[in-house]
CSV table of C-alpha atoms and ligand atoms in Angstrom, one decimal:
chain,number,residue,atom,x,y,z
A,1,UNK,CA,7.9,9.3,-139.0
A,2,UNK,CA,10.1,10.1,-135.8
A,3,UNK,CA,11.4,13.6,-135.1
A,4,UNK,CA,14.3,13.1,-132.8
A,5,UNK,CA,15.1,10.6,-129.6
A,6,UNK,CA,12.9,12.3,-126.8
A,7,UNK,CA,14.1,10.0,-123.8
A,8,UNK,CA,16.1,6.8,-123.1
A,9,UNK,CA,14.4,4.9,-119.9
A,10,UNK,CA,16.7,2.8,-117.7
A,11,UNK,CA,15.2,0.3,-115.0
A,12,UNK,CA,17.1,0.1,-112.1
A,13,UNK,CA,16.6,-1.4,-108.8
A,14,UNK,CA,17.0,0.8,-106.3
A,15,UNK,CA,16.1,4.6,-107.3
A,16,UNK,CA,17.6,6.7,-104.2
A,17,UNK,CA,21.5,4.7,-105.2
A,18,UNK,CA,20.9,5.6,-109.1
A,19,UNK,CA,20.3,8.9,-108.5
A,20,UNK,CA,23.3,9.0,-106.3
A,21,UNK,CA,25.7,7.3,-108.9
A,22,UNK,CA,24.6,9.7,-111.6
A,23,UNK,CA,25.2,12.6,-109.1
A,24,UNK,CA,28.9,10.6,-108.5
A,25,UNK,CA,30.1,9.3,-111.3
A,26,UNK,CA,28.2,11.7,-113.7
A,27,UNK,CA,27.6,14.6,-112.4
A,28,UNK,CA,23.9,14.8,-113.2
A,29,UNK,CA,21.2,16.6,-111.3
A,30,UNK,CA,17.9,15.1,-111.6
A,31,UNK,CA,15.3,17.6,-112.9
A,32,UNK,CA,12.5,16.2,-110.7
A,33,UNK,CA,11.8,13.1,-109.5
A,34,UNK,CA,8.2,12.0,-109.5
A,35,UNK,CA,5.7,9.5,-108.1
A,36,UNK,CA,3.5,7.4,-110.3
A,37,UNK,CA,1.9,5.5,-107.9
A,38,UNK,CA,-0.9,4.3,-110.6
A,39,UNK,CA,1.7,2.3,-112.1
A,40,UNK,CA,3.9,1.5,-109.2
A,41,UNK,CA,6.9,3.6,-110.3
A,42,UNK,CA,9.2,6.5,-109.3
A,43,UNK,CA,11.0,8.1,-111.8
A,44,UNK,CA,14.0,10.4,-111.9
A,45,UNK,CA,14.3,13.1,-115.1
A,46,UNK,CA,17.6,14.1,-116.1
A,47,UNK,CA,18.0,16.2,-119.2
A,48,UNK,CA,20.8,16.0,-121.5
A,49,UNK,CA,21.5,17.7,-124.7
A,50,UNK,CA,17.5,18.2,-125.0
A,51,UNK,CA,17.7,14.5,-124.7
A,52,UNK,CA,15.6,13.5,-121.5
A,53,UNK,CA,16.7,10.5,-119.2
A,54,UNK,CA,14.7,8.6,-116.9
A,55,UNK,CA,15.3,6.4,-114.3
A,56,UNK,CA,12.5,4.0,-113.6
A,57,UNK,CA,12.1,2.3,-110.3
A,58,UNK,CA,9.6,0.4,-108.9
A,59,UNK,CA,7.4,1.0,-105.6
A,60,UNK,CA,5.2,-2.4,-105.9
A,61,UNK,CA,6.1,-5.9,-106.5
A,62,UNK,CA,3.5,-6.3,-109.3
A,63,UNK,CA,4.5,-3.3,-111.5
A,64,UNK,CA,5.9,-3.1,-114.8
A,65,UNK,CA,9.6,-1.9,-113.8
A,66,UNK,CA,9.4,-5.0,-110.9
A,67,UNK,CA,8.2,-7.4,-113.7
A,68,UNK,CA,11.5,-6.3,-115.9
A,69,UNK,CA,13.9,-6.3,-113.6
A,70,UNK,CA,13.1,-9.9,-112.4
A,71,UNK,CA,13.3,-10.9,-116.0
A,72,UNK,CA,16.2,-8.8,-117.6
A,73,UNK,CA,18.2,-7.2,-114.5
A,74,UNK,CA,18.4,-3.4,-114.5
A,75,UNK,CA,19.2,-1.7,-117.5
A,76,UNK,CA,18.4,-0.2,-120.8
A,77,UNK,CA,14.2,-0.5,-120.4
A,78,UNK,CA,13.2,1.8,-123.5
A,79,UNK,CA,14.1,4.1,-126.0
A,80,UNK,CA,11.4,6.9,-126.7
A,81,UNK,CA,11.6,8.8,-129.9
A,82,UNK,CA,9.0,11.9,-130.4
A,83,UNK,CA,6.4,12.0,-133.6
A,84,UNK,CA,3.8,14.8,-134.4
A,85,UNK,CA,0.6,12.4,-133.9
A,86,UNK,CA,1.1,9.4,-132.0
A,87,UNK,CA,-2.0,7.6,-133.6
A,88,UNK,CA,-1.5,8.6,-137.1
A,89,UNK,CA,2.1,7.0,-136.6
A,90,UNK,CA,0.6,3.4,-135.2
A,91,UNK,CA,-1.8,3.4,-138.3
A,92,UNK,CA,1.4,3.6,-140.4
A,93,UNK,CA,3.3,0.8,-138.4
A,94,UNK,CA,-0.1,-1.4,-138.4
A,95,UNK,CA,-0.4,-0.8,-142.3
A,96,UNK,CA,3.0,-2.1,-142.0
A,97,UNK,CA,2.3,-5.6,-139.9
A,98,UNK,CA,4.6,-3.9,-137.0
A,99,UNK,CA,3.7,-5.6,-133.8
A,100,UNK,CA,2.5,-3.4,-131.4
A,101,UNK,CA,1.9,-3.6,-127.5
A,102,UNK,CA,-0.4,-0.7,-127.6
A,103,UNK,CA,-2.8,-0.2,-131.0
A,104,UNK,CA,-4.1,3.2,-129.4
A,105,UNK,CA,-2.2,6.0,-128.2
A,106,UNK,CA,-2.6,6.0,-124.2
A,107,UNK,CA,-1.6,9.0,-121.8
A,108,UNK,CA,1.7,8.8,-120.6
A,109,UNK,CA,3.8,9.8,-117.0
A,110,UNK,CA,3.8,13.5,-117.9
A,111,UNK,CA,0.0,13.4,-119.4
A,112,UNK,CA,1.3,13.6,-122.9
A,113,UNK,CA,0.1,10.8,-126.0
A,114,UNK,CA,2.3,7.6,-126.0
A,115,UNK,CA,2.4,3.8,-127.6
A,116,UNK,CA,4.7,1.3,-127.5
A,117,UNK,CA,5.9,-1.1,-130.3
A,118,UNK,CA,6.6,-5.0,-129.6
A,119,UNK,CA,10.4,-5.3,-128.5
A,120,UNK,CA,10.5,-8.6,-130.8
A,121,UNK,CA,9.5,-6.1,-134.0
A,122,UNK,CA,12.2,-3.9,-132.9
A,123,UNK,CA,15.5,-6.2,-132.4
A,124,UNK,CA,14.6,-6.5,-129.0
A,125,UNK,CA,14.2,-3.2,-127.7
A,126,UNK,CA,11.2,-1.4,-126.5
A,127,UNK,CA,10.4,1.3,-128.2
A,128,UNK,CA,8.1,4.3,-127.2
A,129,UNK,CA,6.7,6.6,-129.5
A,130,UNK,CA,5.4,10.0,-127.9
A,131,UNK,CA,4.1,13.2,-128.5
A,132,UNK,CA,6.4,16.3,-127.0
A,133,UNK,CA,4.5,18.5,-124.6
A,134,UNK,CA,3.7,22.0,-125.3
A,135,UNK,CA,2.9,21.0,-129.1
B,1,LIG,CO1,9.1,6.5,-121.7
């Protein structure tokens, strides 16, 4: 079902200082950092190892990221693994009983397919599942 882990996502609370202790402590350059303003979020892309890491921060009050980090603080938000065919993989998990948030692949930040399963199927961690780009 999955091919490799494509990209861990990390909520944090104030982008512009994340970015600046990765560059720190880390010594990580983001790839690009990008403006979804659809969803109320600014993301930084690292890239590690083929292994993508994004820092999600939130622009709005009502978004997804502001939601999260009221309830859980900053830190791990999801863990994204890749799969050939995003809606061949939920008809699997729904064959399956796995509770999902999304039952139909929707586009995701860099216009590629993407779903996410329930955090309570998956030990309490969100889990993406997404098609790599240029496939
Ligand atoms: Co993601």
């Amino acid at each position: 079902l999955l091919k490799k882990l494509e990209h861990v996502g990390i909520a944090v609370a104030d982008l512009d200082e994340a970015v600046k202790m990765y560059r720190t402590a880390l010594e990580m350059e983001p790839d690009e950092i990008v403006d979804v303003p659809e969803r109320g979020m600014r993301i930084a892309f690292f890239t590690l190892g083929g292994v993508q890491l994004e820092l999600l921060g939130s622009t709005r009050e009502d978004s997804n990221i502001a939601n999260f980090l009221e309830k859980r603080g900053p830190g791990l938000h999801h863990l994204a693994f890749a799969v050939a065919d995003v809606a061949a993989a939920l008809r699997r998990l729904k064959e399956k009983g796995v509770r999902l948030v999304d039952d139909q692949p929707k586009r995701g930040g860099r216009g590629n397919r993407i779903a996410f399963l329930h955090p309570q199927a998956m030990g309490g961690v969100l889990v993406e599942l997404c098609e790599e780009l240029g496939e």
